[in-house]
């Protein structure tokens, strides 16, 4: 039997291995495809729930935190459009209860000159002059510090009633009438009556108790709004937590976790951006749908005040998503990410070399940081996450500030890190060949004594920890 040529056997084996590798590459395992599909579904669900989670968290704030609600609506007391709308509404309510002929008949002769003088300054017909006079007093009331106190105390008192109104219970000072959430301005009317009496219009004492409404929210679909509000109230803070958990599960299940993290972070940012656009568009639609009896300017101010916290949350999620995506990308093996990390480490290495030449030493700190660099990096990241979670209502600026603080802390750790036994080799003016003996192949320039010049981007290199 002829013996086969070893070269032929080797060639046949290589061909077989190449064929198997090609077949495996052409047909990826079904398990990986299923995992990738399920991961994508979970991430998409998390991104879809993100806007609803933001709205649910905002609703929880409005419902569950009276101080937060009062802080939200308190600035409306000094808003010029709201003041004008309240003054107009109060003036109309007062004028409906003033009988002009009876007014002139009931005024004592000795008081008529004072009344005519007060009304005469305003000019025009007697009725329009009286209306202007009442409006002037109403404007004085709404522009005073007393109105701010009335507004703040009333909103604090009626917070529970407002929640009842939006969740379907019409008891309390805030009620739903004709598809609108309204606020009774009786205390303001009473204050205007007192000012009219003090100004010589004593007949204002005969005006009965007047209840007039100031529209806070107007909607023809108020029934569906109540239902949605109630559902979001029940969801509370759990809906945003569910969105984050779904996205996290998708990332962990993905075969390419770093890319999944980038996609999820950008998806959350995009979903929040869509919510911000919807809020802006809905504002225009809402104001255009208001009846003529409602001041659009005042309604716009109320809308802006109510959704201000919602917009802050939207901006925060956008900033957080972009920063997370950027951090995940920078920790990856991409060409541009690697180049950026190389520039980062080169800059810190140059600063460290300058410090060495000036005689600055880290002592035992440098080797300690080198031994525990991975733990130090993760501890710094964990501290930043804990501060973010515990921060009451973080904004986009808070997120950006925490990111910069974390970046600075990582830079300090990279600056302090030093391999054991390398302290003082070059910084104290040692022999010219000493630096080369410490870090062979690392170069003898600004890399400094014993400093690592790798740009791999792992925790030991001073960059952010790599995602799996």
Coordinates of C-alpha atoms in Angstrom, one line a residue:
X1 CA 0.0 0.0 0.0
X2 CA 1.4 3.3 -1.1
X3 CA 2.2 5.8 1.7
X4 CA 0.4 9.2 1.3
X5 CA 2.5 12.3 0.9
X6 CA 2.5 14.3 4.1
X7 CA 2.3 17.5 2.1
X8 CA -0.9 16.3 0.4
X9 CA -2.4 15.4 3.8
X10 CA -1.6 18.8 5.2
X11 CA -3.0 20.6 2.1
X12 CA -6.2 18.5 2.4
X13 CA -6.5 19.3 6.1
X14 CA -6.1 23.0 5.5
X15 CA -8.7 22.9 2.7
X16 CA -11.2 21.1 5.1
X17 CA -10.6 23.6 7.9
X18 CA -11.1 26.5 5.5
X19 CA -14.3 25.0 4.2
X20 CA -15.6 24.5 7.7
X21 CA -14.7 28.1 8.7
X22 CA -16.5 29.4 5.6
X23 CA -19.6 27.3 6.3
X24 CA -19.7 28.5 9.9
X25 CA -19.3 32.2 8.8
X26 CA -22.0 31.8 6.2
X27 CA -24.5 30.2 8.6
X28 CA -24.3 31.8 12.1
X29 CA -25.7 29.7 14.9
X30 CA -29.5 30.0 15.3
X31 CA -28.9 30.7 19.0
X32 CA -27.0 33.9 18.2
X33 CA -29.7 35.1 15.8
X34 CA -32.4 34.5 18.4
X35 CA -30.4 36.3 21.1
X36 CA -29.8 39.3 18.9
X37 CA -33.5 39.5 17.9
X38 CA -34.7 39.3 21.5
X39 CA -32.1 41.8 22.6
X40 CA -33.2 44.2 19.8
X41 CA -36.9 43.8 20.9
X42 CA -36.1 44.5 24.5
X43 CA -34.1 47.6 23.7
X44 CA -36.8 48.9 21.4
X45 CA -39.4 48.3 24.1
X46 CA -37.3 50.2 26.6
X47 CA -36.9 53.2 24.2
X48 CA -40.7 53.2 23.5
X49 CA -41.4 53.3 27.2
X50 CA -38.9 56.0 27.9
X51 CA -41.1 59.0 27.0
X52 CA -44.0 57.5 28.9
X53 CA -41.7 57.0 31.8
X54 CA -40.6 60.6 31.7
X55 CA -44.3 61.7 31.7
X56 CA -45.1 59.2 34.5
X57 CA -42.3 60.6 36.7
X58 CA -43.5 64.1 36.1
X59 CA -47.1 63.1 36.9
X60 CA -45.9 61.5 40.1
X61 CA -44.2 64.8 41.1
X62 CA -47.3 66.8 40.4
X63 CA -49.6 64.4 42.3
X64 CA -47.4 63.3 45.2
X65 CA -45.4 66.4 46.1
X66 CA -47.4 69.4 47.1
X67 CA -44.3 71.5 47.6
X68 CA -43.1 70.6 44.1
X69 CA -46.5 71.6 42.6
X70 CA -46.6 74.9 44.5
X71 CA -43.1 75.7 43.3
X72 CA -44.2 74.9 39.8
X73 CA -47.2 77.2 39.8
X74 CA -45.9 80.0 42.1
X75 CA -44.2 82.0 39.4
X76 CA -47.5 82.4 37.6
X77 CA -48.7 84.9 40.2
X78 CA -46.1 87.4 38.8
X79 CA -46.7 86.5 35.1
X80 CA -48.0 89.6 33.3
X81 CA -50.3 87.6 31.0
X82 CA -51.9 85.7 33.9
X83 CA -52.3 88.9 35.9
X84 CA -54.0 90.6 32.9
X85 CA -56.4 87.6 32.4
X86 CA -57.3 87.5 36.1
X87 CA -57.9 91.2 36.2
X88 CA -60.1 91.1 33.2
X89 CA -62.1 88.1 34.6
X90 CA -62.5 89.8 38.0
X91 CA -63.6 93.1 36.4
X92 CA -66.2 91.4 34.3
X93 CA -67.6 89.6 37.3
X94 CA -67.8 92.7 39.4
X95 CA -69.4 94.8 36.7
X96 CA -72.2 92.2 36.3
X97 CA -73.2 93.0 39.9
X98 CA -73.0 96.8 39.8
X99 CA -76.3 98.5 38.9
X100 CA -75.2 101.9 37.6
X101 CA -78.5 103.8 38.1
X102 CA -78.8 102.4 41.6
X103 CA -75.3 103.4 42.2
X104 CA -76.0 107.0 41.5
X105 CA -79.2 107.0 43.4
X106 CA -77.7 105.5 46.5
X107 CA -74.7 107.7 46.7
X108 CA -75.1 110.4 49.2
X109 CA -74.9 114.0 47.9
X110 CA -71.8 114.8 49.8
X111 CA -70.1 111.7 48.3
X112 CA -71.1 112.4 44.7
X113 CA -68.4 114.9 43.9
X114 CA -65.8 112.4 45.1
X115 CA -67.3 109.7 42.9
X116 CA -67.6 111.9 39.9
X117 CA -64.1 113.1 40.3
X118 CA -62.7 109.6 40.5
X119 CA -64.7 108.4 37.5
X120 CA -64.1 111.6 35.5
X121 CA -60.4 111.1 35.5
X122 CA -60.8 108.0 33.5
X123 CA -62.9 109.8 30.7
X124 CA -65.4 108.3 28.3
X125 CA -68.9 107.3 29.2
X126 CA -69.9 106.7 32.8
X127 CA -70.2 103.0 32.3
X128 CA -66.9 102.6 30.6
X129 CA -65.3 104.9 33.1
X130 CA -66.6 102.7 35.9
X131 CA -65.4 99.6 34.2
X132 CA -61.9 101.1 33.8
X133 CA -62.0 102.1 37.4
X134 CA -62.8 98.6 38.6
X135 CA -60.2 97.2 36.2
X136 CA -57.6 99.5 37.7
X137 CA -58.3 98.3 41.2
X138 CA -58.3 94.7 40.0
X139 CA -54.9 95.3 38.3
X140 CA -53.6 96.7 41.6
X141 CA -54.7 93.6 43.5
X142 CA -53.2 91.1 41.1
X143 CA -49.9 93.1 40.9
X144 CA -49.6 93.3 44.7
X145 CA -47.6 91.0 47.0
X146 CA -51.0 90.1 48.5
X147 CA -52.0 88.3 45.3
X148 CA -48.9 86.3 45.2
X149 CA -49.7 85.2 48.8
X150 CA -53.3 84.4 47.8
X151 CA -52.2 82.5 44.7
X152 CA -49.5 80.4 46.5
X153 CA -51.7 79.6 49.5
X154 CA -54.7 78.7 47.3
X155 CA -52.6 76.4 45.2
X156 CA -51.2 74.7 48.2
X157 CA -54.7 74.3 49.7
X158 CA -56.3 73.0 46.5
X159 CA -53.5 70.6 45.4
X160 CA -55.6 67.7 46.6
X161 CA -58.6 69.1 44.8
X162 CA -56.6 69.5 41.6
X163 CA -55.6 65.9 41.7
X164 CA -59.2 64.9 42.3
X165 CA -60.2 66.9 39.3
X166 CA -57.7 65.4 37.0
X167 CA -58.4 61.9 38.2
X168 CA -62.2 62.1 38.0
X169 CA -63.4 63.4 41.4
X170 CA -65.0 66.8 41.1
X171 CA -65.0 67.7 44.8
X172 CA -63.1 70.7 46.1
X173 CA -62.2 74.2 44.9
X174 CA -60.9 73.0 41.6
X175 CA -63.5 71.4 39.4
X176 CA -64.1 70.2 35.9
X177 CA -66.8 72.4 34.2
X178 CA -67.5 72.3 30.5
X179 CA -64.4 70.3 29.7
X180 CA -62.1 72.6 31.8
X181 CA -60.2 72.6 35.0
X182 CA -61.1 75.9 36.7
X183 CA -60.0 77.9 39.8
X184 CA -62.4 80.0 41.8
X185 CA -61.3 83.7 42.0
X186 CA -63.7 84.6 44.8
X187 CA -60.9 85.8 47.2
X188 CA -59.5 88.1 44.5
X189 CA -63.0 89.5 43.8
X190 CA -63.4 90.2 47.6
X191 CA -60.1 92.0 47.7
X192 CA -61.1 94.2 44.7
X193 CA -64.4 95.0 46.5
X194 CA -62.6 96.2 49.5
X195 CA -60.3 98.5 47.4
X196 CA -63.3 99.9 45.6
X197 CA -64.9 100.8 48.9
X198 CA -61.7 102.4 50.2
X199 CA -61.6 104.5 47.0
X200 CA -65.1 105.9 47.6
X201 CA -67.2 103.4 45.7
X202 CA -69.2 102.4 48.9
X203 CA -71.9 100.8 46.8
X204 CA -69.4 98.0 46.2
X205 CA -70.4 96.8 49.7
X206 CA -73.7 95.7 48.3
X207 CA -72.0 93.3 45.8
X208 CA -72.8 89.8 47.0
X209 CA -70.2 87.0 47.2
X210 CA -69.1 86.5 43.6
X211 CA -67.6 83.2 42.4
X212 CA -65.9 83.4 39.0
X213 CA -63.7 80.9 37.4
X214 CA -60.1 81.1 36.0
X215 CA -59.4 78.3 33.5
X216 CA -56.3 76.4 34.3
X217 CA -56.7 73.6 31.7
X218 CA -59.2 73.5 28.8
X219 CA -59.7 70.4 26.7
X220 CA -62.6 68.8 24.8
X221 CA -61.1 65.4 25.5
X222 CA -60.8 66.0 29.3
X223 CA -62.3 62.5 29.9
X224 CA -59.5 60.7 28.1
X225 CA -57.0 63.1 29.7
X226 CA -58.3 62.1 33.2
X227 CA -58.0 58.4 32.3
X228 CA -54.4 58.8 31.0
X229 CA -53.5 61.0 34.0
X230 CA -54.8 58.3 36.4
X231 CA -52.9 55.5 34.6
X232 CA -49.7 57.6 34.7
X233 CA -50.2 58.4 38.4
X234 CA -50.5 54.7 39.2
X235 CA -47.4 53.9 37.1
X236 CA -45.4 56.5 39.0
X237 CA -41.6 56.0 39.0
X238 CA -41.9 52.3 38.1
X239 CA -42.5 53.0 34.4
X240 CA -39.1 54.7 33.8
X241 CA -37.4 52.0 35.9
X242 CA -39.1 49.3 33.7
X243 CA -37.8 51.1 30.6
X244 CA -34.3 51.1 31.9
X245 CA -34.5 47.4 33.0
X246 CA -35.7 46.4 29.6
X247 CA -32.9 48.2 27.8
X248 CA -30.3 46.8 30.3
X249 CA -31.6 43.2 29.7
X250 CA -31.3 43.8 26.0
X251 CA -27.8 45.0 26.3
X252 CA -26.7 42.0 28.5
X253 CA -28.4 39.6 26.1
X254 CA -26.8 41.1 23.0
X255 CA -23.7 39.4 21.4
X256 CA -22.2 42.8 20.9
X257 CA -22.9 44.6 24.1
X258 CA -20.9 47.8 23.5
X259 CA -22.8 48.4 20.3
X260 CA -26.0 47.6 22.0
X261 CA -25.3 50.1 24.7
X262 CA -24.6 52.8 22.2
X263 CA -27.8 52.0 20.3
X264 CA -29.9 51.9 23.6
X265 CA -28.4 55.2 24.9
X266 CA -29.0 57.0 21.6
X267 CA -32.5 55.4 21.4
X268 CA -33.4 56.8 24.8
X269 CA -32.0 60.2 23.8
X270 CA -34.0 60.2 20.5
X271 CA -37.2 59.1 22.3
X272 CA -36.8 62.0 24.7
X273 CA -36.2 64.4 21.8
X274 CA -39.4 63.2 20.2
X275 CA -41.3 63.9 23.4
X276 CA -39.9 67.4 23.5
X277 CA -41.0 68.0 20.0
X278 CA -44.5 66.7 20.8
X279 CA -44.7 69.0 23.8
X280 CA -43.9 72.0 21.6
X281 CA -46.3 71.0 18.8
X282 CA -49.1 70.2 21.3
X283 CA -48.7 73.6 22.8
X284 CA -49.7 75.2 19.5
X285 CA -52.6 72.8 18.9
X286 CA -53.9 73.3 22.5
X287 CA -53.8 77.1 22.4
X288 CA -55.5 77.2 18.9
X289 CA -58.3 75.0 20.3
X290 CA -59.1 77.3 23.2
X291 CA -62.4 79.2 23.1
X292 CA -62.5 82.9 22.7
X293 CA -63.3 83.4 26.3
X294 CA -60.0 82.1 27.4
X295 CA -56.8 84.2 27.2
X296 CA -54.4 82.4 25.0
X297 CA -51.4 84.3 26.4
X298 CA -52.3 83.3 30.0
X299 CA -53.1 79.8 28.9
X300 CA -49.7 79.6 27.3
X301 CA -48.0 80.8 30.4
X302 CA -49.9 78.2 32.5
X303 CA -48.9 75.4 30.0
X304 CA -45.3 76.4 30.0
X305 CA -45.2 76.5 33.8
X306 CA -46.9 73.1 34.1
X307 CA -44.6 71.3 31.7
X308 CA -41.4 73.1 32.7
X309 CA -40.2 70.2 34.8
X310 CA -41.2 67.8 32.0
X311 CA -39.0 69.7 29.6
X312 CA -36.1 69.7 32.1
X313 CA -36.4 65.9 32.3
X314 CA -36.4 65.7 28.6
X315 CA -33.2 67.6 28.3
X316 CA -31.6 65.6 31.1
X317 CA -32.4 62.3 29.3
X318 CA -31.0 63.6 26.0
X319 CA -27.8 64.7 27.6
X320 CA -27.5 61.4 29.6
X321 CA -28.1 59.3 26.6
X322 CA -25.6 61.1 24.4
X323 CA -22.9 60.9 27.1
X324 CA -23.4 57.2 27.8
X325 CA -23.2 56.5 24.0
X326 CA -20.1 58.6 23.7
X327 CA -18.4 56.8 26.7
X328 CA -19.3 53.4 25.3
X329 CA -17.9 54.3 21.9
X330 CA -14.7 55.8 23.3
X331 CA -14.0 52.6 25.3
X332 CA -14.3 50.5 22.1
X333 CA -11.6 49.2 19.7
X334 CA -12.5 51.6 16.9
X335 CA -9.8 53.5 15.0
X336 CA -11.0 57.0 16.0
X337 CA -11.8 55.9 19.6
X338 CA -8.3 54.4 19.9
X339 CA -6.7 57.6 18.5
X340 CA -8.6 59.8 21.0
X341 CA -7.5 57.6 23.9
X342 CA -3.9 57.8 22.7
X343 CA -4.1 61.6 22.7
X344 CA -5.7 61.5 26.2
X345 CA -2.9 59.3 27.6
X346 CA -0.2 61.2 25.7
X347 CA -1.3 64.5 27.3
X348 CA -1.4 63.0 30.8
X349 CA 1.9 61.3 30.3
X350 CA 3.5 64.6 29.2
X351 CA 2.1 66.4 32.4
X352 CA 3.5 63.5 34.5
X353 CA 6.9 63.8 32.9
X354 CA 7.0 67.5 33.6
X355 CA 6.1 66.8 37.3
X356 CA 8.9 64.2 37.5
X357 CA 11.4 66.7 36.2
X358 CA 10.2 69.2 38.9
X359 CA 10.9 66.6 41.5
X360 CA 7.2 65.8 42.4
X361 CA 6.8 62.3 43.6
X362 CA 3.7 60.1 44.3
X363 CA 5.5 57.9 46.8
X364 CA 3.5 54.7 47.6
X365 CA 0.4 56.2 46.1
X366 CA 1.5 55.5 42.5
X367 CA 2.1 51.8 42.9
X368 CA -1.1 51.5 45.0
X369 CA -3.1 53.1 42.2
X370 CA -1.4 50.8 39.6
X371 CA -2.3 47.7 41.6
X372 CA -5.9 48.6 42.1
X373 CA -6.6 50.7 39.0
X374 CA -9.5 48.6 37.8
X375 CA -11.3 48.8 41.2
X376 CA -10.6 52.5 41.5
X377 CA -12.1 53.2 38.0
X378 CA -15.2 51.3 38.8
X379 CA -15.6 52.9 42.2
X380 CA -15.4 56.3 40.6
X381 CA -18.1 55.4 38.1
X382 CA -20.2 53.9 40.9
X383 CA -19.9 57.1 42.9
X384 CA -21.0 59.2 39.9
X385 CA -24.0 56.9 39.4
X386 CA -25.0 57.1 43.1
X387 CA -24.8 60.9 43.1
X388 CA -27.0 61.0 40.0
X389 CA -29.6 58.7 41.5
X390 CA -29.7 60.5 44.8
X391 CA -29.8 64.0 43.2
X392 CA -33.3 65.4 43.6
X393 CA -34.6 66.1 40.1
X394 CA -31.3 66.2 38.2
X395 CA -31.1 68.5 35.1
X396 CA -29.0 68.2 32.0
X397 CA -26.4 70.5 33.5
X398 CA -26.2 68.3 36.6
X399 CA -25.5 65.3 34.3
X400 CA -22.9 67.2 32.3
X401 CA -21.2 68.3 35.5
X402 CA -21.1 64.8 36.9
X403 CA -19.6 63.6 33.7
X404 CA -16.9 66.2 33.8
X405 CA -16.2 65.5 37.4
X406 CA -15.8 61.8 36.6
X407 CA -13.5 62.6 33.7
X408 CA -11.4 64.7 36.0
X409 CA -11.2 62.0 38.6
X410 CA -10.1 59.4 36.0
X411 CA -7.5 61.9 34.8
X412 CA -6.1 62.2 38.3
X413 CA -6.0 58.4 38.7
X414 CA -4.2 58.1 35.4
X415 CA -1.7 60.8 36.5
X416 CA -1.0 59.1 39.8
X417 CA -0.6 55.6 38.5
X418 CA 3.0 54.4 38.4
X419 CA 4.5 50.9 38.2
X420 CA 6.3 49.6 41.3
X421 CA 10.0 50.3 41.4
X422 CA 9.9 53.1 38.9
X423 CA 9.7 56.0 41.3
X424 CA 12.4 58.6 40.8
X425 CA 14.3 56.9 38.1
X426 CA 14.3 59.8 35.6
X427 CA 12.7 62.6 37.5
X428 CA 15.7 63.1 39.9
X429 CA 18.2 63.5 37.1
X430 CA 19.4 59.9 36.9
X431 CA 21.6 58.3 34.4
X432 CA 20.6 58.9 30.8
X433 CA 20.1 55.2 30.2
X434 CA 17.9 54.7 33.3
X435 CA 14.6 55.4 31.6
X436 CA 15.2 52.9 28.9
X437 CA 16.0 50.3 31.5
X438 CA 12.7 50.8 33.2
X439 CA 10.3 50.5 30.3
X440 CA 11.9 48.7 27.4
X441 CA 10.4 49.5 24.1
X442 CA 8.3 52.3 25.6
X443 CA 10.6 55.1 24.4
X444 CA 12.8 57.5 26.3
X445 CA 10.8 60.7 25.7
X446 CA 8.0 62.2 27.7
X447 CA 6.5 58.9 28.7
X448 CA 8.2 59.3 32.0
X449 CA 9.8 56.7 34.3
X450 CA 7.9 53.4 34.1
X451 CA 4.8 55.0 32.8
X452 CA 2.7 52.7 30.6
X453 CA 2.2 54.2 27.1
X454 CA -0.3 51.6 25.8
X455 CA -3.5 53.1 24.2
X456 CA -5.7 50.1 24.5
X457 CA -8.2 52.0 26.5
X458 CA -8.8 49.5 29.3
X459 CA -9.1 50.4 32.9
X460 CA -5.4 50.0 33.4
X461 CA -4.7 52.6 30.7
X462 CA -6.6 55.3 32.5
X463 CA -9.6 55.3 30.2
X464 CA -13.2 54.3 31.0
X465 CA -13.7 50.6 31.7
X466 CA -14.5 48.6 28.7
X467 CA -17.9 47.1 28.3
X468 CA -18.0 43.4 27.5

